[in-house]
mmCIF file with all atom_site columns, C-alpha atoms in Angstrom:
data_model
loop_
_atom_site.group_PDB
_atom_site.id
_atom_site.type_symbol
_atom_site.label_atom_id
_atom_site.label_alt_id
_atom_site.label_comp_id
_atom_site.label_asym_id
_atom_site.label_entity_id
_atom_site.label_seq_id
_atom_site.pdbx_PDB_ins_code
_atom_site.Cartn_x
_atom_site.Cartn_y
_atom_site.Cartn_z
_atom_site.occupancy
_atom_site.B_iso_or_equiv
_atom_site.pdbx_formal_charge
_atom_site.auth_seq_id
_atom_site.auth_comp_id
_atom_site.auth_asym_id
_atom_site.auth_atom_id
_atom_site.pdbx_PDB_model_num
ATOM 1   C CA . MET A 1 1   ? 3.797   -9.759  -15.506 1.00 0.00 ? 1   MET A CA 1
ATOM 2   C CA . GLN A 1 2   ? 1.988   -11.342 -13.143 1.00 0.00 ? 2   GLN A CA 1
ATOM 3   C CA . GLN A 1 3   ? 3.202   -8.222  -10.719 1.00 0.00 ? 3   GLN A CA 1
ATOM 4   C CA . ALA A 1 4   ? 2.329   -5.353  -14.055 1.00 0.00 ? 4   ALA A CA 1
ATOM 5   C CA . LEU A 1 5   ? -1.905  -6.863  -14.087 1.00 0.00 ? 5   LEU A CA 1
ATOM 6   C CA . GLU A 1 6   ? -2.186  -6.471  -9.976  1.00 0.00 ? 6   GLU A CA 1
ATOM 7   C CA . HIS A 1 7   ? -0.120  -3.187  -10.008 1.00 0.00 ? 7   HIS A CA 1
ATOM 8   C CA . HIS A 1 8   ? -3.173  -2.526  -13.232 1.00 0.00 ? 8   HIS A CA 1
ATOM 9   C CA . GLU A 1 9   ? -5.700  -4.144  -10.875 1.00 0.00 ? 9   GLU A CA 1
ATOM 10  C CA . LEU A 1 10  ? -4.745  -1.613  -7.830  1.00 0.00 ? 10  LEU A CA 1
ATOM 11  C CA . GLY A 1 11  ? -4.614  1.211   -10.104 1.00 0.00 ? 11  GLY A CA 1
ATOM 12  C CA . GLU A 1 12  ? -8.339  0.513   -11.287 1.00 0.00 ? 12  GLU A CA 1
ATOM 13  C CA . LEU A 1 13  ? -8.955  -0.084  -7.553  1.00 0.00 ? 13  LEU A CA 1
ATOM 14  C CA . ASN A 1 14  ? -7.478  3.495   -6.386  1.00 0.00 ? 14  ASN A CA 1
ATOM 15  C CA . ASP A 1 15  ? -9.327  5.409   -9.576  1.00 0.00 ? 15  ASP A CA 1
ATOM 16  C CA . ARG A 1 16  ? -13.292 3.385   -8.405  1.00 0.00 ? 16  ARG A CA 1
ATOM 17  C CA . LEU A 1 17  ? -12.496 4.578   -4.467  1.00 0.00 ? 17  LEU A CA 1
ATOM 18  C CA . ARG A 1 18  ? -11.859 8.141   -6.081  1.00 0.00 ? 18  ARG A CA 1
ATOM 19  C CA . ASP A 1 19  ? -14.812 8.056   -6.855  1.00 0.00 ? 19  ASP A CA 1
ATOM 20  C CA . ALA A 1 20  ? -16.921 6.422   -4.678  1.00 0.00 ? 20  ALA A CA 1
ATOM 21  C CA . PRO A 1 21  ? -18.937 9.024   -2.685  1.00 0.00 ? 21  PRO A CA 1
ATOM 22  C CA . GLU A 1 22  ? -19.523 6.723   0.102   1.00 0.00 ? 22  GLU A CA 1
ATOM 23  C CA . ALA A 1 23  ? -17.874 3.449   1.380   1.00 0.00 ? 23  ALA A CA 1
ATOM 24  C CA . ASN A 1 24  ? -19.589 -0.154  0.922   1.00 0.00 ? 24  ASN A CA 1
ATOM 25  C CA . ALA A 1 25  ? -19.946 -3.324  1.389   1.00 0.00 ? 25  ALA A CA 1
ATOM 26  C CA . PRO A 1 26  ? -19.291 -4.397  -2.392  1.00 0.00 ? 26  PRO A CA 1
ATOM 27  C CA . LEU A 1 27  ? -16.990 -1.747  -1.906  1.00 0.00 ? 27  LEU A CA 1
ATOM 28  C CA . LEU A 1 28  ? -14.709 -3.053  0.511   1.00 0.00 ? 28  LEU A CA 1
ATOM 29  C CA . GLN A 1 29  ? -15.041 -6.813  -0.924  1.00 0.00 ? 29  GLN A CA 1
ATOM 30  C CA . GLU A 1 30  ? -13.514 -5.768  -4.142  1.00 0.00 ? 30  GLU A CA 1
ATOM 31  C CA . VAL A 1 31  ? -10.773 -4.108  -1.921  1.00 0.00 ? 31  VAL A CA 1
ATOM 32  C CA . ILE A 1 32  ? -10.551 -7.277  -0.294  1.00 0.00 ? 32  ILE A CA 1
ATOM 33  C CA . ASP A 1 33  ? -10.189 -8.977  -3.220  1.00 0.00 ? 33  ASP A CA 1
ATOM 34  C CA . THR A 1 34  ? -8.019  -6.861  -4.891  1.00 0.00 ? 34  THR A CA 1
ATOM 35  C CA . ALA A 1 35  ? -5.501  -5.882  -2.828  1.00 0.00 ? 35  ALA A CA 1
ATOM 36  C CA . CYS A 1 36  ? -5.503  -8.281  0.314   1.00 0.00 ? 36  CYS A CA 1
ATOM 37  C CA . ARG A 1 37  ? -2.921  -11.499 -0.348  1.00 0.00 ? 37  ARG A CA 1
ATOM 38  C CA . ARG A 1 38  ? -3.455  -12.938 3.536   1.00 0.00 ? 38  ARG A CA 1
ATOM 39  C CA . PHE A 1 39  ? -7.554  -12.511 3.415   1.00 0.00 ? 39  PHE A CA 1
ATOM 40  C CA . PRO A 1 40  ? -8.213  -14.831 5.651   1.00 0.00 ? 40  PRO A CA 1
ATOM 41  C CA . SER A 1 41  ? -4.654  -15.015 7.161   1.00 0.00 ? 41  SER A CA 1
ATOM 42  C CA . LEU A 1 42  ? -5.038  -18.727 8.538   1.00 0.00 ? 42  LEU A CA 1
ATOM 43  C CA . GLY A 1 43  ? -2.286  -17.973 11.136  1.00 0.00 ? 43  GLY A CA 1
ATOM 44  C CA . GLN A 1 44  ? -4.254  -14.843 12.286  1.00 0.00 ? 44  GLN A CA 1
ATOM 45  C CA . SER A 1 45  ? -7.723  -15.727 13.008  1.00 0.00 ? 45  SER A CA 1
ATOM 46  C CA . ALA A 1 46  ? -8.091  -13.845 15.470  1.00 0.00 ? 46  ALA A CA 1
ATOM 47  C CA . LYS A 1 47  ? -7.645  -10.682 13.437  1.00 0.00 ? 47  LYS A CA 1
ATOM 48  C CA . THR A 1 48  ? -9.187  -11.969 9.904   1.00 0.00 ? 48  THR A CA 1
ATOM 49  C CA . ALA A 1 49  ? -12.794 -12.896 12.245  1.00 0.00 ? 49  ALA A CA 1
ATOM 50  C CA . ARG A 1 50  ? -12.429 -9.504  13.430  1.00 0.00 ? 50  ARG A CA 1
ATOM 51  C CA . ILE A 1 51  ? -12.104 -7.784  9.824   1.00 0.00 ? 51  ILE A CA 1
ATOM 52  C CA . GLU A 1 52  ? -15.261 -10.547 8.606   1.00 0.00 ? 52  GLU A CA 1
ATOM 53  C CA . GLN A 1 53  ? -16.929 -8.674  12.004  1.00 0.00 ? 53  GLN A CA 1
ATOM 54  C CA . LEU A 1 54  ? -16.642 -5.491  11.437  1.00 0.00 ? 54  LEU A CA 1
ATOM 55  C CA . LEU A 1 55  ? -17.065 -6.320  7.799   1.00 0.00 ? 55  LEU A CA 1
ATOM 56  C CA . GLN A 1 56  ? -21.099 -7.346  8.617   1.00 0.00 ? 56  GLN A CA 1
ATOM 57  C CA . SER A 1 57  ? -22.044 -4.001  11.792  1.00 0.00 ? 57  SER A CA 1
ATOM 58  C CA . ALA A 1 58  ? -21.286 -2.402  8.630   1.00 0.00 ? 58  ALA A CA 1
ATOM 59  C CA . ALA A 1 59  ? -17.931 -0.434  10.193  1.00 0.00 ? 59  ALA A CA 1
ATOM 60  C CA . TRP A 1 60  ? -16.407 0.934   7.482   1.00 0.00 ? 60  TRP A CA 1
ATOM 61  C CA . THR A 1 61  ? -12.906 2.350   8.783   1.00 0.00 ? 61  THR A CA 1
ATOM 62  C CA . ASP A 1 62  ? -12.980 -0.007  11.603  1.00 0.00 ? 62  ASP A CA 1
ATOM 63  C CA . ALA A 1 63  ? -12.403 -2.475  8.500   1.00 0.00 ? 63  ALA A CA 1
ATOM 64  C CA . ALA A 1 64  ? -9.707  -0.585  6.918   1.00 0.00 ? 64  ALA A CA 1
ATOM 65  C CA . LEU A 1 65  ? -7.738  0.754   10.037  1.00 0.00 ? 65  LEU A CA 1
ATOM 66  C CA . ALA A 1 66  ? -7.503  -3.515  10.119  1.00 0.00 ? 66  ALA A CA 1
ATOM 67  C CA . LEU A 1 67  ? -7.096  -4.252  6.523   1.00 0.00 ? 67  LEU A CA 1
ATOM 68  C CA . ILE A 1 68  ? -4.167  -2.486  7.089   1.00 0.00 ? 68  ILE A CA 1
ATOM 69  C CA . ASP A 1 69  ? -2.532  -4.047  9.768   1.00 0.00 ? 69  ASP A CA 1
ATOM 70  C CA . LEU A 1 70  ? -3.034  -7.214  8.206   1.00 0.00 ? 70  LEU A CA 1
ATOM 71  C CA . GLU A 1 71  ? -1.906  -6.248  5.040   1.00 0.00 ? 71  GLU A CA 1
ATOM 72  C CA . LEU A 1 72  ? -0.071  -4.429  5.707   1.00 0.00 ? 72  LEU A CA 1
ATOM 73  C CA . PRO A 1 73  ? 1.825   -4.419  9.469   1.00 0.00 ? 73  PRO A CA 1
ATOM 74  C CA . LEU A 1 74  ? 5.249   -2.475  8.863   1.00 0.00 ? 74  LEU A CA 1
ATOM 75  C CA . TRP A 1 75  ? 3.064   0.273   7.684   1.00 0.00 ? 75  TRP A CA 1
ATOM 76  C CA . GLN A 1 76  ? 1.049   2.766   10.379  1.00 0.00 ? 76  GLN A CA 1
ATOM 77  C CA . ILE A 1 77  ? -1.354  5.448   9.634   1.00 0.00 ? 77  ILE A CA 1
ATOM 78  C CA . ARG A 1 78  ? 0.348   8.394   9.972   1.00 0.00 ? 78  ARG A CA 1
ATOM 79  C CA . ARG A 1 79  ? -1.698  10.995  10.220  1.00 0.00 ? 79  ARG A CA 1
ATOM 80  C CA . ILE A 1 80  ? -6.178  11.627  10.067  1.00 0.00 ? 80  ILE A CA 1
ATOM 81  C CA . ALA A 1 81  ? -7.256  14.300  9.594   1.00 0.00 ? 81  ALA A CA 1
ATOM 82  C CA . TYR A 1 82  ? -10.200 16.451  8.437   1.00 0.00 ? 82  TYR A CA 1
ATOM 83  C CA . ASP A 1 83  ? -10.094 19.732  6.363   1.00 0.00 ? 83  ASP A CA 1
ATOM 84  C CA . GLU A 1 84  ? -12.181 21.548  4.183   1.00 0.00 ? 84  GLU A CA 1
ATOM 85  C CA . GLY A 1 85  ? -14.670 18.486  3.999   1.00 0.00 ? 85  GLY A CA 1
ATOM 86  C CA . GLU A 1 86  ? -12.427 16.851  3.532   1.00 0.00 ? 86  GLU A CA 1
ATOM 87  C CA . TRP A 1 87  ? -10.321 13.681  5.219   1.00 0.00 ? 87  TRP A CA 1
ATOM 88  C CA . HIS A 1 88  ? -6.912  13.240  4.260   1.00 0.00 ? 88  HIS A CA 1
ATOM 89  C CA . CYS A 1 89  ? -5.215  10.228  5.409   1.00 0.00 ? 89  CYS A CA 1
ATOM 90  C CA . ALA A 1 90  ? -1.141  9.270   5.836   1.00 0.00 ? 90  ALA A CA 1
ATOM 91  C CA . LEU A 1 91  ? 0.424   6.166   5.894   1.00 0.00 ? 91  LEU A CA 1
ATOM 92  C CA . SER A 1 92  ? 4.423   5.184   6.508   1.00 0.00 ? 92  SER A CA 1
ATOM 93  C CA . ARG A 1 93  ? 6.884   2.984   7.234   1.00 0.00 ? 93  ARG A CA 1
ATOM 94  C CA . GLN A 1 94  ? 8.679   5.565   9.614   1.00 0.00 ? 94  GLN A CA 1
ATOM 95  C CA . ARG A 1 95  ? 6.350   7.034   11.812  1.00 0.00 ? 95  ARG A CA 1
ATOM 96  C CA . GLU A 1 96  ? 9.470   9.281   14.216  1.00 0.00 ? 96  GLU A CA 1
ATOM 97  C CA . LEU A 1 97  ? 10.728  10.325  10.787  1.00 0.00 ? 97  LEU A CA 1
ATOM 98  C CA . PRO A 1 98  ? 10.510  14.177  10.606  1.00 0.00 ? 98  PRO A CA 1
ATOM 99  C CA . ASP A 1 99  ? 7.835   14.958  7.660   1.00 0.00 ? 99  ASP A CA 1
ATOM 100 C CA . TRP A 1 100 ? 9.630   15.719  5.063   1.00 0.00 ? 100 TRP A CA 1
ATOM 101 C CA . LEU A 1 101 ? 12.370  12.472  5.540   1.00 0.00 ? 101 LEU A CA 1
ATOM 102 C CA . ASP A 1 102 ? 9.708   11.125  5.753   1.00 0.00 ? 102 ASP A CA 1
ATOM 103 C CA . GLN A 1 103 ? 8.389   8.957   2.185   1.00 0.00 ? 103 GLN A CA 1
ATOM 104 C CA . SER A 1 104 ? 4.611   8.717   2.817   1.00 0.00 ? 104 SER A CA 1
ATOM 105 C CA . ILE A 1 105 ? 1.233   7.869   1.612   1.00 0.00 ? 105 ILE A CA 1
ATOM 106 C CA . GLU A 1 106 ? -1.229  10.424  1.713   1.00 0.00 ? 106 GLU A CA 1
ATOM 107 C CA . ALA A 1 107 ? -4.776  10.210  -0.247  1.00 0.00 ? 107 ALA A CA 1
ATOM 108 C CA . HIS A 1 108 ? -8.132  12.206  0.450   1.00 0.00 ? 108 HIS A CA 1
ATOM 109 C CA . HIS A 1 109 ? -11.954 11.570  0.318   1.00 0.00 ? 109 HIS A CA 1
ATOM 110 C CA . ALA A 1 110 ? -14.617 13.077  1.683   1.00 0.00 ? 110 ALA A CA 1
ATOM 111 C CA . ASP A 1 111 ? -15.305 10.161  3.461   1.00 0.00 ? 111 ASP A CA 1
ATOM 112 C CA . LEU A 1 112 ? -12.477 8.476   6.007   1.00 0.00 ? 112 LEU A CA 1
ATOM 113 C CA . ALA A 1 113 ? -12.723 4.961   5.438   1.00 0.00 ? 113 ALA A CA 1
ATOM 114 C CA . LEU A 1 114 ? -12.541 5.591   1.837   1.00 0.00 ? 114 LEU A CA 1
ATOM 115 C CA . ALA A 1 115 ? -9.810  8.018   2.912   1.00 0.00 ? 115 ALA A CA 1
ATOM 116 C CA . ILE A 1 116 ? -8.653  5.222   4.215   1.00 0.00 ? 116 ILE A CA 1
ATOM 117 C CA . LEU A 1 117 ? -8.364  2.117   2.414   1.00 0.00 ? 117 LEU A CA 1
ATOM 118 C CA . TRP A 1 118 ? -7.974  4.456   -0.961  1.00 0.00 ? 118 TRP A CA 1
ATOM 119 C CA . ALA A 1 119 ? -4.305  4.921   1.167   1.00 0.00 ? 119 ALA A CA 1
ATOM 120 C CA . PHE A 1 120 ? -3.849  0.868   1.894   1.00 0.00 ? 120 PHE A CA 1
ATOM 121 C CA . VAL A 1 121 ? -4.243  0.181   -1.993  1.00 0.00 ? 121 VAL A CA 1
ATOM 122 C CA . GLU A 1 122 ? -1.792  3.157   -3.094  1.00 0.00 ? 122 GLU A CA 1
ATOM 123 C CA . ALA A 1 123 ? 0.185   1.874   -0.544  1.00 0.00 ? 123 ALA A CA 1
ATOM 124 C CA . ARG A 1 124 ? 0.431   -1.683  -1.672  1.00 0.00 ? 124 ARG A CA 1
ATOM 125 C CA . ARG A 1 125 ? 1.044   -0.614  -4.776  1.00 0.00 ? 125 ARG A CA 1
ATOM 126 C CA . VAL A 1 126 ? 4.138   1.323   -4.163  1.00 0.00 ? 126 VAL A CA 1
ATOM 127 C CA . GLY A 1 127 ? 5.164   -1.740  -2.024  1.00 0.00 ? 127 GLY A CA 1
ATOM 128 C CA . ALA A 1 128 ? 4.323   -4.751  -5.095  1.00 0.00 ? 128 ALA A CA 1
ATOM 129 C CA . PRO A 1 129 ? 7.352   -6.885  -5.327  1.00 0.00 ? 129 PRO A CA 1
ATOM 130 C CA . SER A 1 130 ? 9.142   -5.749  -8.593  1.00 0.00 ? 130 SER A CA 1
ATOM 131 C CA . SER A 1 131 ? 10.610  -8.498  -10.914 1.00 0.00 ? 131 SER A CA 1
ATOM 132 C CA . ARG A 1 132 ? 13.673  -8.339  -10.421 1.00 0.00 ? 132 ARG A CA 1
ATOM 133 C CA . PRO A 1 133 ? 15.957  -11.060 -9.905  1.00 0.00 ? 133 PRO A CA 1
ATOM 134 C CA . SER A 1 134 ? 16.495  -12.129 -5.810  1.00 0.00 ? 134 SER A CA 1
ATOM 135 C CA . VAL A 1 135 ? 20.070  -12.357 -6.348  1.00 0.00 ? 135 VAL A CA 1
ATOM 136 C CA . PRO A 1 136 ? 21.908  -8.686  -8.736  1.00 0.00 ? 136 PRO A CA 1
ATOM 137 C CA . SER A 1 137 ? 23.298  -9.972  -12.090 1.00 0.00 ? 137 SER A CA 1
ATOM 138 C CA . VAL A 1 138 ? 25.856  -9.009  -14.142 1.00 0.00 ? 138 VAL A CA 1
ATOM 139 C CA . SER A 1 139 ? 25.992  -7.600  -17.672 1.00 0.00 ? 139 SER A CA 1
ATOM 140 C CA . PRO A 1 140 ? 29.401  -8.849  -19.175 1.00 0.00 ? 140 PRO A CA 1
ATOM 141 C CA . CYS A 1 141 ? 31.745  -7.114  -21.222 1.00 0.00 ? 141 CYS A CA 1
ATOM 142 C CA . ALA A 1 142 ? 30.489  -5.802  -23.915 1.00 0.00 ? 142 ALA A CA 1
ATOM 143 C CA . ASP A 1 143 ? 33.725  -7.143  -26.429 1.00 0.00 ? 143 ASP A CA 1
ATOM 144 C CA . PRO A 1 144 ? 35.605  -10.421 -25.302 1.00 0.00 ? 144 PRO A CA 1
ATOM 145 C CA . LEU A 1 145 ? 39.050  -8.687  -25.830 1.00 0.00 ? 145 LEU A CA 1
ATOM 146 C CA . THR A 1 146 ? 38.127  -6.138  -23.759 1.00 0.00 ? 146 THR A CA 1
ATOM 147 C CA . GLU A 1 147 ? 39.602  -6.591  -20.260 1.00 0.00 ? 147 GLU A CA 1
ATOM 148 C CA . ILE A 1 148 ? 39.391  -4.434  -16.979 1.00 0.00 ? 148 ILE A CA 1
ATOM 149 C CA . VAL A 1 149 ? 42.165  -2.986  -15.070 1.00 0.00 ? 149 VAL A CA 1
ATOM 150 C CA . CYS A 1 150 ? 42.754  -1.203  -12.394 1.00 0.00 ? 150 CYS A CA 1
ATOM 151 C CA . SER A 1 151 ? 45.026  1.904   -13.103 1.00 0.00 ? 151 SER A CA 1
ATOM 152 C CA . ASP A 1 152 ? 44.696  3.809   -9.875  1.00 0.00 ? 152 ASP A CA 1
ATOM 153 C CA . ASN A 1 153 ? 48.202  4.628   -8.102  1.00 0.00 ? 153 ASN A CA 1
ATOM 154 C CA . PHE A 1 154 ? 48.152  3.441   -4.763  1.00 0.00 ? 154 PHE A CA 1
ATOM 155 C CA . ALA A 1 155 ? 51.797  4.308   -4.074  1.00 0.00 ? 155 ALA A CA 1
#
């Protein structure tokens, strides 16, 4: 239930990022409150302090990149491009793979910081843990009188 609620909240946050005209302090604070699990990080206090400093200086793009570095250490920026009035940002786990093999997360927005944050939240939403147990389960046979027999001929 918690994963479904988190998945829904991240989807709503992506909608707000898409509809926002530009990045601002309340919006970034909402991203931190909703999508960040490691902030503030006790083990990485230097990264946390840097993000707080960037937020105080209104350096939204640098703060978005620092959040990716802290929260999604396995993800990397694959591409940032400006085309026809919009910034396009792609995040990937396998940056060295060709584009056609990579399963990257892509987002676009007129504001660079919001394009990066949108891709960050989408990567967090897609990478959210599912409710599967750590040990796979085996379904029991439907009929207790059924016996499974291997019928291959190995001769």
